[in-house]
Coordinates of C-alpha atoms in Angstrom, one line a residue:
M66 CA 50.0 107.2 148.2
D67 CA 51.6 110.5 147.5
K68 CA 54.8 111.5 149.1
I69 CA 54.4 113.1 152.5
N70 CA 54.3 116.6 151.9
L71 CA 54.6 119.0 154.9
K72 CA 53.8 122.0 152.9
Q73 CA 50.2 121.1 152.9
F74 CA 50.1 122.1 156.6
E75 CA 50.5 125.4 158.2
V76 CA 50.6 126.7 161.9
W77 CA 48.8 129.8 163.0
F78 CA 50.7 132.7 164.9
I79 CA 48.3 134.5 167.3
T80 CA 49.4 137.6 169.2
G81 CA 47.6 138.6 172.2
S82 CA 47.0 142.1 173.7
Q83 CA 44.2 144.4 174.8
H84 CA 42.6 147.8 174.1
L85 CA 44.1 149.3 177.2
Y86 CA 47.2 150.7 175.2
G87 CA 45.8 152.7 172.3
E88 CA 45.8 152.2 168.6
E89 CA 49.4 153.2 168.1
T90 CA 50.5 150.6 170.5
L91 CA 48.5 148.0 168.9
K92 CA 49.6 148.9 165.4
Q93 CA 53.1 148.4 166.6
V94 CA 52.3 144.9 168.2
A95 CA 51.0 143.9 164.7
V96 CA 54.0 145.1 162.8
N97 CA 56.4 143.3 165.4
A98 CA 54.3 140.1 165.1
Q99 CA 54.4 140.2 161.3
K100 CA 58.0 140.7 161.5
I101 CA 58.6 137.5 163.6
V102 CA 56.4 135.5 161.1
E103 CA 58.2 136.8 158.1
H104 CA 61.7 135.8 159.6
F105 CA 60.4 132.4 160.6
N106 CA 59.3 131.7 156.9
E107 CA 62.3 133.2 155.3
S108 CA 64.8 131.5 157.5
G109 CA 64.1 128.1 156.2
K110 CA 64.4 126.6 159.7
I111 CA 60.7 125.8 160.4
A112 CA 59.4 123.1 158.0
L113 CA 55.8 124.3 157.8
E114 CA 54.5 127.7 156.9
V115 CA 53.9 130.2 159.8
V116 CA 50.8 132.2 159.2
W117 CA 50.1 135.6 160.9
K118 CA 46.9 136.2 162.4
H119 CA 45.7 139.5 163.5
T120 CA 46.3 140.7 167.0
V121 CA 43.4 139.5 169.5
K122 CA 42.3 141.8 172.1
T123 CA 38.7 140.6 173.2
P124 CA 37.1 137.5 174.3
E125 CA 35.1 137.3 170.9
E126 CA 38.2 137.9 168.9
I127 CA 40.1 135.0 170.7
K128 CA 37.3 132.7 170.4
D129 CA 36.6 133.2 166.7
V130 CA 40.4 132.8 165.8
L131 CA 40.6 129.7 167.7
Q132 CA 37.4 128.2 166.5
A133 CA 38.6 129.1 162.9
A134 CA 41.9 127.0 163.7
N135 CA 39.8 124.3 164.8
T136 CA 37.9 124.1 161.4
S137 CA 40.7 124.9 159.2
K138 CA 42.0 121.6 157.3
K139 CA 45.4 123.2 156.7
C140 CA 46.0 124.4 160.1
V141 CA 47.7 121.9 162.3
G142 CA 48.9 123.9 165.5
V143 CA 48.6 127.4 166.9
I144 CA 51.6 129.4 168.3
T145 CA 50.5 132.2 171.0
W146 CA 52.6 135.2 172.1
M147 CA 51.5 137.8 174.5
H148 CA 53.4 141.0 173.1
T149 CA 51.6 143.1 175.8
F150 CA 49.6 142.0 178.9
S151 CA 46.4 140.1 177.8
P152 CA 44.3 139.3 180.4
A153 CA 43.8 135.5 180.8
K154 CA 40.1 135.5 181.5
M155 CA 39.6 136.7 178.0
W156 CA 41.2 133.4 176.7
I157 CA 39.3 130.9 178.6
N158 CA 36.3 130.4 176.4
G159 CA 38.5 130.2 173.3
L160 CA 41.2 127.8 174.8
K161 CA 38.4 125.5 176.4
H162 CA 37.4 124.6 172.9
L163 CA 40.8 124.5 171.2
Q164 CA 41.3 121.1 169.3
K165 CA 44.7 121.8 167.6
P166 CA 48.1 121.5 169.4
L167 CA 49.4 124.6 171.1
L168 CA 52.7 126.1 171.3
H169 CA 53.3 129.2 173.9
L170 CA 56.2 131.1 172.4
H171 CA 57.6 133.3 175.4
T172 CA 59.9 135.9 173.6
Q173 CA 59.7 139.6 172.9
A174 CA 60.1 141.9 169.9
N175 CA 63.5 143.3 171.1
R176 CA 66.5 141.3 172.1
D177 CA 68.1 143.8 174.3
I178 CA 67.0 146.6 176.8
P179 CA 67.7 150.0 175.4
W180 CA 69.1 151.0 178.8
S181 CA 69.7 154.7 178.0
S182 CA 66.5 155.4 176.3
I183 CA 64.0 153.1 177.9
D184 CA 60.8 154.8 179.1
M185 CA 57.4 154.0 180.0
D186 CA 56.1 153.8 176.2
F187 CA 58.7 151.1 175.7
M188 CA 57.5 149.3 178.9
N189 CA 53.9 149.4 177.9
L190 CA 54.6 148.1 174.6
N191 CA 57.2 145.3 175.6
Q192 CA 55.2 143.3 178.6
A193 CA 55.8 139.6 177.4
A194 CA 57.8 139.1 180.5
H195 CA 54.6 139.1 182.4
G196 CA 51.8 138.9 179.7
D197 CA 53.1 135.4 179.0
R198 CA 53.0 134.5 182.7
E199 CA 49.5 135.4 182.9
F200 CA 48.7 133.4 179.6
G201 CA 50.7 130.6 181.2
Y202 CA 48.7 130.6 184.4
I203 CA 45.3 130.1 182.5
C204 CA 46.9 127.2 180.4
T205 CA 47.8 125.5 183.5
R206 CA 44.6 126.2 185.3
L207 CA 42.6 124.7 182.3
N208 CA 45.1 121.8 182.4
L209 CA 45.8 122.6 178.7
P210 CA 48.9 120.4 177.1
R211 CA 51.2 122.7 175.4
K212 CA 54.8 123.3 174.4
V213 CA 56.4 126.2 175.9
V214 CA 59.4 127.6 174.0
V215 CA 61.5 130.6 175.7
G216 CA 64.1 132.6 174.1
Y217 CA 64.7 135.3 171.6
W218 CA 62.8 134.7 168.3
Q219 CA 65.9 134.9 166.2
N220 CA 68.0 132.5 168.1
A221 CA 68.4 129.1 166.3
E222 CA 67.5 127.0 169.2
V223 CA 64.2 128.7 169.4
Q224 CA 63.5 128.0 165.8
Q225 CA 64.6 124.5 166.1
K226 CA 62.1 123.8 169.0
I227 CA 59.3 125.4 167.0
N228 CA 60.2 123.4 164.0
I229 CA 60.2 120.2 166.0
W230 CA 56.7 120.7 167.5
S231 CA 55.6 121.9 164.0
R232 CA 56.5 118.7 162.6
V233 CA 54.9 116.8 165.3
A234 CA 51.8 118.8 165.0
A235 CA 51.8 117.8 161.1
A236 CA 52.2 114.0 162.0
W237 CA 49.3 114.5 164.7
A238 CA 47.1 115.8 162.0
D239 CA 48.2 112.9 159.7
S240 CA 47.2 110.6 162.5
Q241 CA 43.7 111.8 162.7
N242 CA 43.1 110.4 159.3
M243 CA 45.3 107.5 159.2
K244 CA 43.9 104.0 158.0
I245 CA 45.9 100.9 159.0
A246 CA 45.4 97.7 157.2
R247 CA 45.9 94.7 159.5
I248 CA 46.6 92.0 156.9
G249 CA 46.5 88.5 158.3
D250 CA 45.8 89.4 162.0
N251 CA 48.2 89.1 165.0
M252 CA 50.8 86.4 165.4
R253 CA 49.1 83.9 167.7
E254 CA 49.6 83.9 171.6
V255 CA 51.7 87.2 171.4
A256 CA 50.6 89.6 174.1
V257 CA 52.2 93.2 173.2
T258 CA 51.2 93.5 169.4
E259 CA 47.6 93.4 170.6
G260 CA 45.7 96.1 172.1
N261 CA 42.2 98.1 172.1
K262 CA 41.6 99.5 168.6
V263 CA 38.7 101.3 169.6
S264 CA 40.6 103.0 172.5
A265 CA 43.5 103.9 170.1
Q266 CA 41.2 105.6 167.7
I267 CA 39.8 107.6 170.6
Q268 CA 43.1 108.5 171.7
F269 CA 45.4 109.1 168.4
G270 CA 42.5 109.3 165.7
Y271 CA 43.6 106.4 163.5
S272 CA 41.7 103.5 162.6
V273 CA 42.8 99.9 162.4
N274 CA 40.7 97.2 160.5
G275 CA 41.5 93.8 159.6
Y276 CA 41.9 92.2 156.0
G277 CA 42.5 88.7 154.9
V278 CA 45.7 87.7 153.0
G279 CA 43.4 86.9 149.8
D280 CA 42.4 90.7 149.7
V281 CA 46.0 91.3 148.8
V282 CA 46.7 88.2 146.8
K283 CA 44.0 89.3 144.3
Y284 CA 45.9 92.4 143.7
I285 CA 49.2 90.7 143.5
N286 CA 47.8 88.0 141.0
S287 CA 46.5 90.9 138.5
V288 CA 50.1 92.3 138.1
S289 CA 51.2 92.2 134.6
D290 CA 54.8 91.1 133.4
K291 CA 55.2 94.5 132.1
E292 CA 54.8 96.2 135.4
V293 CA 57.2 93.6 136.9
N294 CA 59.8 94.2 134.4
T295 CA 59.7 98.0 134.8
L296 CA 60.1 97.5 138.6
L297 CA 63.0 94.9 138.2
Q298 CA 64.8 97.5 136.0
E299 CA 64.3 99.9 138.9
Y300 CA 65.8 97.5 141.3
N301 CA 68.9 97.0 139.2
D302 CA 69.5 100.8 138.8
I303 CA 69.3 101.6 142.7
Y304 CA 70.5 98.4 144.3
T305 CA 73.3 95.7 143.8
V306 CA 71.2 92.9 142.8
M307 CA 72.6 89.2 143.8
A308 CA 70.7 87.0 141.7
N309 CA 73.0 84.2 140.8
T310 CA 70.5 81.4 140.2
P311 CA 67.1 80.9 138.4
E312 CA 65.6 80.2 141.8
A313 CA 66.8 83.7 143.0
E314 CA 65.7 85.4 139.8
K315 CA 62.3 83.9 140.4
S316 CA 62.1 85.0 143.8
I317 CA 62.9 88.8 143.0
Y318 CA 60.4 88.5 140.2
E319 CA 57.7 87.4 142.8
A320 CA 58.9 90.1 145.3
A321 CA 58.4 92.7 142.7
K322 CA 54.8 91.5 142.1
Q323 CA 54.2 91.6 145.7
E324 CA 55.3 95.1 145.9
I325 CA 53.2 96.2 143.1
G326 CA 50.2 94.2 144.5
F327 CA 50.6 95.6 148.0
R328 CA 50.8 99.0 146.9
A329 CA 47.9 99.0 144.7
F330 CA 46.0 97.6 147.5
L331 CA 47.1 100.2 150.0
E332 CA 46.4 103.0 147.6
D333 CA 43.0 102.0 146.6
G334 CA 42.0 101.5 150.4
G335 CA 43.5 104.9 151.4
F336 CA 46.0 103.1 153.8
T337 CA 49.1 104.8 155.2
A338 CA 50.1 102.0 157.4
F339 CA 49.7 98.1 157.4
T340 CA 50.9 94.8 159.1
T341 CA 51.6 91.5 157.9
T342 CA 52.4 88.2 159.7
F343 CA 54.4 85.3 158.7
E344 CA 51.5 82.8 160.2
N345 CA 49.2 84.0 157.5
L346 CA 50.6 83.8 154.1
H347 CA 48.4 81.7 152.2
G348 CA 48.4 82.6 148.4
L349 CA 51.8 84.2 148.8
H350 CA 54.9 82.6 147.5
Q351 CA 57.0 84.2 150.0
L352 CA 57.0 86.5 153.3
P353 CA 56.9 90.1 152.0
G354 CA 60.4 91.4 152.8
L355 CA 61.5 93.7 149.9
A356 CA 58.1 94.9 149.2
V357 CA 57.6 96.0 153.0
Q358 CA 61.1 97.6 153.1
R359 CA 60.3 99.7 149.9
L360 CA 57.0 100.7 151.0
M361 CA 58.3 102.0 154.4
A362 CA 61.0 103.9 152.5
D363 CA 58.1 105.7 150.7
G364 CA 56.6 106.7 154.0
Y365 CA 54.3 103.8 154.8
G366 CA 53.9 102.6 158.6
F367 CA 54.6 99.0 159.2
G368 CA 54.3 96.4 161.9
A369 CA 55.3 92.9 161.8
E370 CA 53.1 90.1 163.2
G371 CA 50.1 92.2 163.1
D372 CA 51.8 94.9 165.2
W373 CA 49.4 97.9 164.4
K374 CA 50.6 100.1 167.3
T375 CA 53.9 100.1 165.8
A376 CA 52.9 100.4 162.4
A377 CA 50.9 103.7 163.5
L378 CA 54.1 104.8 165.4
L379 CA 56.3 104.4 162.4
R380 CA 53.9 106.4 160.2
T381 CA 53.7 109.1 162.6
M382 CA 57.5 109.1 162.9
K383 CA 58.0 109.1 159.2
V384 CA 55.8 112.4 159.0
M385 CA 57.9 114.1 161.5
A386 CA 61.1 113.0 159.8
V387 CA 60.4 114.1 156.2
G388 CA 63.2 116.0 154.5
L389 CA 65.6 115.2 157.5
P390 CA 68.7 113.0 157.4
G391 CA 69.0 109.5 159.1
G392 CA 65.8 107.7 158.4
V393 CA 63.0 106.0 160.3
S394 CA 62.6 102.3 160.3
F395 CA 60.8 99.1 161.9
M396 CA 63.2 97.5 164.3
E397 CA 63.6 94.8 166.8
D398 CA 66.3 94.0 169.6
Y399 CA 67.2 90.9 168.2
T400 CA 70.3 89.7 170.1
Y401 CA 73.2 90.9 172.4
H402 CA 76.8 91.0 172.7
L403 CA 77.5 90.7 176.4
E404 CA 81.3 91.3 176.4
P405 CA 82.2 93.0 179.9
G406 CA 82.2 96.8 179.2
R407 CA 81.2 96.5 175.6
E408 CA 77.7 95.4 175.8
R409 CA 75.5 96.2 173.1
V410 CA 72.5 95.1 170.9
L411 CA 72.1 93.9 167.5
G412 CA 69.0 95.3 166.0
A413 CA 67.4 93.6 162.8
H414 CA 64.1 91.8 161.9
M415 CA 63.4 88.7 159.6
L416 CA 63.4 90.8 156.6
E417 CA 61.5 94.2 157.2
V418 CA 64.0 96.9 157.9
C419 CA 63.6 100.2 155.9
S420 CA 66.4 101.2 153.4
S421 CA 66.0 104.8 154.6
I422 CA 68.4 104.1 157.5
A423 CA 71.1 102.4 155.2
S424 CA 74.6 103.7 155.5
V425 CA 75.5 102.6 151.8
K426 CA 73.9 101.2 148.7
P427 CA 71.8 98.1 149.7
T428 CA 72.5 94.8 148.1
L429 CA 69.3 92.8 146.9
E430 CA 69.6 89.2 148.1
V431 CA 67.7 86.0 148.2
H432 CA 68.3 83.5 151.2
S433 CA 66.3 81.1 153.2
L434 CA 64.3 82.3 156.1
G435 CA 63.6 79.2 158.1
I436 CA 60.1 80.4 159.2
G437 CA 56.7 80.7 157.6
G438 CA 57.1 77.6 155.4
K439 CA 57.3 79.5 152.0
A440 CA 59.9 80.1 149.3
D441 CA 63.2 81.7 150.1
P442 CA 62.3 85.5 150.2
A443 CA 64.2 88.6 148.6
R444 CA 65.4 91.2 150.9
L445 CA 67.6 94.3 151.1
V446 CA 70.8 93.8 153.0
F447 CA 72.7 96.7 154.5
N448 CA 74.4 98.1 157.6
V449 CA 73.5 101.3 159.5
S450 CA 76.0 104.3 159.9
P451 CA 77.4 105.1 163.5
G452 CA 75.9 108.1 165.4
P453 CA 73.1 109.0 167.8
A454 CA 69.6 107.3 167.2
L455 CA 66.6 106.4 169.4
N456 CA 64.0 103.5 169.7
A457 CA 60.5 104.2 170.7
S458 CA 57.8 101.8 171.6
M459 CA 54.0 102.3 172.0
I460 CA 52.3 99.9 174.5
D461 CA 48.7 99.5 175.7
L462 CA 48.3 99.0 179.4
G463 CA 44.7 98.6 179.4
D464 CA 43.7 101.8 181.0
H465 CA 46.0 104.2 179.0
F466 CA 48.8 104.1 176.3
R467 CA 52.5 104.5 177.3
L468 CA 55.5 105.7 175.0
I469 CA 58.7 104.4 175.9
V470 CA 61.9 106.2 174.3
N471 CA 65.5 105.1 174.7
E472 CA 68.2 107.2 173.2
V473 CA 71.0 105.0 172.0
E474 CA 74.3 105.5 170.2
T475 CA 74.7 103.1 167.0
V476 CA 78.2 101.7 166.6
E477 CA 80.0 99.8 163.9
A478 CA 79.7 96.0 164.2
D479 CA 82.8 94.2 165.3
A480 CA 83.0 92.4 162.1
K481 CA 81.4 92.4 158.5
L482 CA 78.6 89.8 159.4
P483 CA 79.0 87.7 156.0
N484 CA 76.5 85.2 157.0
L485 CA 73.7 87.5 158.3
P486 CA 71.7 88.1 155.2
V487 CA 69.4 90.8 156.7
A488 CA 69.5 94.6 157.1
R489 CA 71.1 95.2 160.7
T490 CA 72.4 97.8 163.1
V491 CA 74.3 97.6 166.3
W492 CA 73.8 100.2 169.2
I493 CA 74.6 100.8 172.8
P494 CA 71.5 102.0 174.9
K495 CA 71.7 105.0 177.1
P496 CA 72.8 105.7 179.9
D497 CA 74.4 102.2 179.5
F498 CA 73.3 98.8 178.5
V499 CA 72.2 97.2 181.9
I500 CA 70.3 100.4 182.9
G501 CA 68.8 100.7 179.5
A502 CA 67.7 97.2 179.1
K503 CA 66.4 96.9 182.8
R504 CA 64.4 100.2 182.5
W505 CA 62.9 99.1 179.2
I506 CA 61.8 95.8 180.6
E507 CA 60.5 97.4 183.8
S508 CA 58.4 99.8 181.9
G509 CA 56.9 97.1 179.4
G510 CA 58.6 98.1 176.4
A511 CA 57.7 96.1 173.5
H512 CA 60.3 93.9 171.4
H513 CA 59.3 95.7 168.3
T514 CA 60.4 99.4 168.2
V515 CA 60.4 102.5 165.7
Y516 CA 64.2 103.2 165.5
S517 CA 65.3 106.5 163.8
Q518 CA 68.6 108.6 163.5
A519 CA 66.6 111.5 162.1
L520 CA 64.5 112.3 165.3
S521 CA 65.6 113.4 168.7
A522 CA 63.6 112.7 171.9
E523 CA 62.0 116.0 171.8
F524 CA 60.0 114.9 169.0
L525 CA 58.5 112.3 171.0
V526 CA 58.2 114.3 174.0
D527 CA 56.1 116.6 172.1
F528 CA 53.8 113.9 170.6
A529 CA 53.5 112.5 174.1
T530 CA 52.2 116.1 175.1
I531 CA 49.8 116.7 172.1
A532 CA 48.4 113.0 172.5
E533 CA 48.2 113.3 176.2
I534 CA 49.7 109.9 177.0
E535 CA 52.4 108.8 179.5
L536 CA 55.9 109.0 178.3
I537 CA 58.8 107.1 179.8
P538 CA 62.0 108.5 178.6
I539 CA 65.0 106.3 179.3
K540 CA 68.4 108.1 178.8

């Protein structure tokens, strides 16, 4: 899989007007719109390229440009702005068939009213104050999901909201082609990791199909010693390798074979997300820990115990977060600290936590797992830096999907945890531990989550809007 590249995507900027105002006004509308687009692209604050499209003035022009957006492989979303008054009945036919995410930018070319010189020419040109209200009405009448951003286009907050939406639109486009390999099926008797794959494909675009462990083992067994030794050198270059025994060295060697084999299997199949389960390890020497951690760090989605919904959400959030500091990882609420007034959560998993959230250089260690019945597996061990973060969970309630988001504050552990040989983080749910945990459980939130210090809740709000799913924010 190639590294996630947001530059392969673009969003289109479409300005609405009408012929009522004459050619000179329309020329100025186009100049102003192009100026805004140029500023967006030059500012470096919006991850995707913004592409200016000609001013639309008739129902035919509107329909044509929106249909072109639908069929463009590069266009992942449309930004609309009514510079003047653009009668909204003109937009109905185009908007009814729009299949790309929509952002309605409510701004105007000028920041300030020129109090001493304002005249009707100025008023006729700068009518976004009510032109955008007309457009907003028809979007609401059509029940069209969209993000509305209000403010002067040069404001940093406005550009940040557009940037968030554009990243989410790119992630939505990625979801339409996502293929998830469910290796070894679901952990037996577990409810929340199951779900309707057909409903998910209809709702989100991605496909989920099952594969036997042997399909991957075949790739692992074909890995050469030369390939493994090259990867072992990479491990030594970027991690602190703790291999003090021949058994530990053998475990890390097998982990490297797993990584190479898994990567080849995923690349050959065109997969960008996958799952494993410790109950289906036939032919594997150890539960894949290190391999999964490194694949996640390269942008793959992952879910343990067959949890394909979390694998899909993780991949989607990875795309949103490209280039942002903080990282995105598979996570699980593992155990609690219930000291009165200092309640907090220790988050971890058996092995599979992504090194993108590591606070310092990880150590590569080998320890007993006590589950799965295989050899002691290799894994990266690290802590996570304090700061704001969030946990997100996607669940299938039978008749609809629900996205649950809890903002948290990551804190330092009270001690160094010398006997806990897994990657781990500690956080306090918002608004506090009791309310956060209670509302999570009442909402049906899963025990598996996607944890991120790179994304704010606004990213997930935008995603739920585009996907047209229920959102439960806990904060």
